[in-house]
Amino acid sequence: MTGFGHLKTGIFCLAGLIVSGCNTSLGQVKQAMPEREFLSFASQSGGAFTYACARGATEADTRSRGQKAHLAYEHKMASYGPTFAKTLVSVLDSGVSDAATLEATVNGTSDRWARSAALEVERQYRCLPVGPNRSSS
């Protein structure tokens, strides 16, 4: 599998891992992206959050980039609440009345937001946010 293929595999369930708790384990992501270094950092919300970082010239370089990616991503995640609230109000204002449509619309918007935020961090730091630590095998 190409480097992009590994990255694409890591992204497939990314929004679910971050927003709704996908069934993909960290171990499965590690298998899909063996060329990446997996680094975990303490999260503001408790626990730890893991990133799949492209290896740098040194281990210190990789860890430094990972820390910067984590700080940037934590900032993005902190902005999600107001974004979600605006989305929910917008959908309700549009006249959606059935729960299934409301859920699908809000979940779709959340998934797109999570993917976009993660890909922005990946582009800037070459570290893909892969989710909270759950199962590492």
Coordinates of C-alpha atoms in Angstrom, one line a residue:
M1 CA 0.0 0.0 0.0
T2 CA 1.3 3.5 -0.9
G3 CA 2.0 6.2 1.7
F4 CA -1.2 7.9 0.6
G5 CA -3.1 4.6 0.9
H6 CA -2.0 4.2 4.5
L7 CA -3.0 7.8 5.2
K8 CA -6.3 7.3 3.6
T9 CA -6.9 4.1 5.6
G10 CA -6.2 6.0 8.8
I11 CA -8.6 8.7 7.9
F12 CA -11.6 6.5 7.0
C13 CA -12.9 6.1 10.5
L14 CA -11.2 9.3 11.9
A15 CA -14.4 11.2 12.4
G16 CA -16.0 8.3 14.2
L17 CA -13.0 7.8 16.4
I18 CA -13.0 11.5 17.4
V19 CA -16.7 12.4 17.5
S20 CA -18.8 9.3 18.0
G21 CA -16.5 6.5 19.1
C22 CA -15.9 4.3 16.1
N23 CA -15.2 0.6 16.5
T24 CA -11.8 0.9 14.9
S25 CA -9.1 0.3 17.5
L26 CA -5.8 2.1 17.7
G27 CA -4.1 -1.2 17.0
Q28 CA -5.9 -1.5 13.7
V29 CA -4.8 2.1 12.8
K30 CA -1.2 1.2 13.7
Q31 CA -1.4 -1.8 11.4
A32 CA -2.7 0.3 8.6
M33 CA 0.1 2.9 9.1
P34 CA 3.3 1.1 10.0
E35 CA 5.5 3.9 8.7
R36 CA 4.1 6.3 11.3
E37 CA 5.3 7.0 14.8
F38 CA 2.4 6.9 17.3
L39 CA 2.6 9.5 20.0
S40 CA 0.1 10.1 22.8
F41 CA -0.3 13.4 24.8
A42 CA -2.5 14.2 27.8
S43 CA -5.8 15.7 26.7
Q44 CA -7.5 18.7 28.2
S45 CA -10.6 16.6 28.5
G46 CA -8.9 13.9 30.4
G47 CA -7.1 10.8 29.3
A48 CA -4.7 10.9 26.3
F49 CA -5.0 11.5 22.6
T50 CA -2.9 9.7 20.0
Y51 CA -1.4 11.0 16.7
A52 CA 0.2 9.1 13.8
C53 CA 3.2 11.2 13.0
A54 CA 5.5 11.0 10.0
R55 CA 9.0 10.2 11.3
G56 CA 11.4 13.1 11.4
A57 CA 15.1 13.3 11.2
T58 CA 15.3 12.5 14.9
E59 CA 13.0 11.2 17.5
A60 CA 13.0 14.6 19.2
D61 CA 11.9 16.2 15.9
T62 CA 9.0 13.8 15.6
R63 CA 8.0 14.4 19.2
S64 CA 8.2 18.2 18.9
R65 CA 6.0 18.2 15.8
G66 CA 3.6 15.8 17.6
Q67 CA 3.3 18.2 20.5
K68 CA 2.6 21.1 18.2
A69 CA 0.0 19.1 16.4
H70 CA -1.6 18.1 19.7
L71 CA -1.8 21.7 20.9
A72 CA -3.3 22.8 17.5
Y73 CA -5.8 20.0 17.5
E74 CA -6.9 20.6 21.1
H75 CA -7.5 24.2 20.2
K76 CA -9.7 23.0 17.2
M77 CA -11.6 20.5 19.4
A78 CA -12.3 23.3 21.9
S79 CA -14.0 25.2 19.1
Y80 CA -16.3 22.3 18.2
G81 CA -19.0 23.1 20.8
P82 CA -19.9 26.4 19.4
T83 CA -19.7 25.0 15.8
F84 CA -22.0 22.1 16.8
A85 CA -24.5 24.4 18.4
K86 CA -24.6 26.6 15.3
T87 CA -25.2 23.6 13.1
L88 CA -27.9 22.2 15.3
V89 CA -29.7 25.6 15.4
S90 CA -29.4 26.0 11.7
V91 CA -30.8 22.6 11.0
L92 CA -33.7 23.2 13.4
D93 CA -34.3 26.6 11.8
S94 CA -34.5 25.0 8.4
G95 CA -37.7 23.2 9.4
V96 CA -36.3 19.7 9.8
S97 CA -38.8 18.0 12.1
D98 CA -38.1 14.3 12.1
A99 CA -35.4 12.9 14.4
A100 CA -33.7 10.7 11.8
T101 CA -33.2 13.5 9.3
L102 CA -32.0 15.8 12.1
E103 CA -29.5 13.2 13.4
A104 CA -28.2 12.4 9.9
T105 CA -27.7 16.0 9.0
V106 CA -25.9 16.9 12.3
N107 CA -23.8 13.7 12.2
G108 CA -22.8 14.4 8.6
T109 CA -21.8 18.0 9.4
S110 CA -19.8 16.7 12.5
D111 CA -18.0 14.1 10.4
R112 CA -17.0 16.6 7.8
W113 CA -15.8 19.0 10.5
A114 CA -13.7 16.3 12.2
R115 CA -12.2 15.2 8.9
S116 CA -11.4 18.7 7.9
A117 CA -9.8 19.6 11.3
A118 CA -7.7 16.4 11.3
L119 CA -6.5 16.9 7.7
E120 CA -5.5 20.5 8.5
V121 CA -3.4 19.3 11.4
E122 CA -1.9 16.5 9.1
R123 CA -1.0 19.0 6.4
Q124 CA 0.6 21.5 8.8
Y125 CA 2.4 19.0 11.1
R126 CA 2.4 15.7 9.3
C127 CA 0.7 14.2 12.3
L128 CA -2.7 12.7 11.9
P129 CA -5.0 12.8 15.0
V130 CA -6.3 9.2 15.3
G131 CA -8.3 9.4 18.5
P132 CA -8.4 9.0 22.2
N133 CA -6.5 6.0 23.7
R134 CA -8.8 3.1 24.0
S135 CA -7.2 -0.1 22.9
S136 CA -3.7 -0.3 21.6
S137 CA -3.8 -3.8 20.2

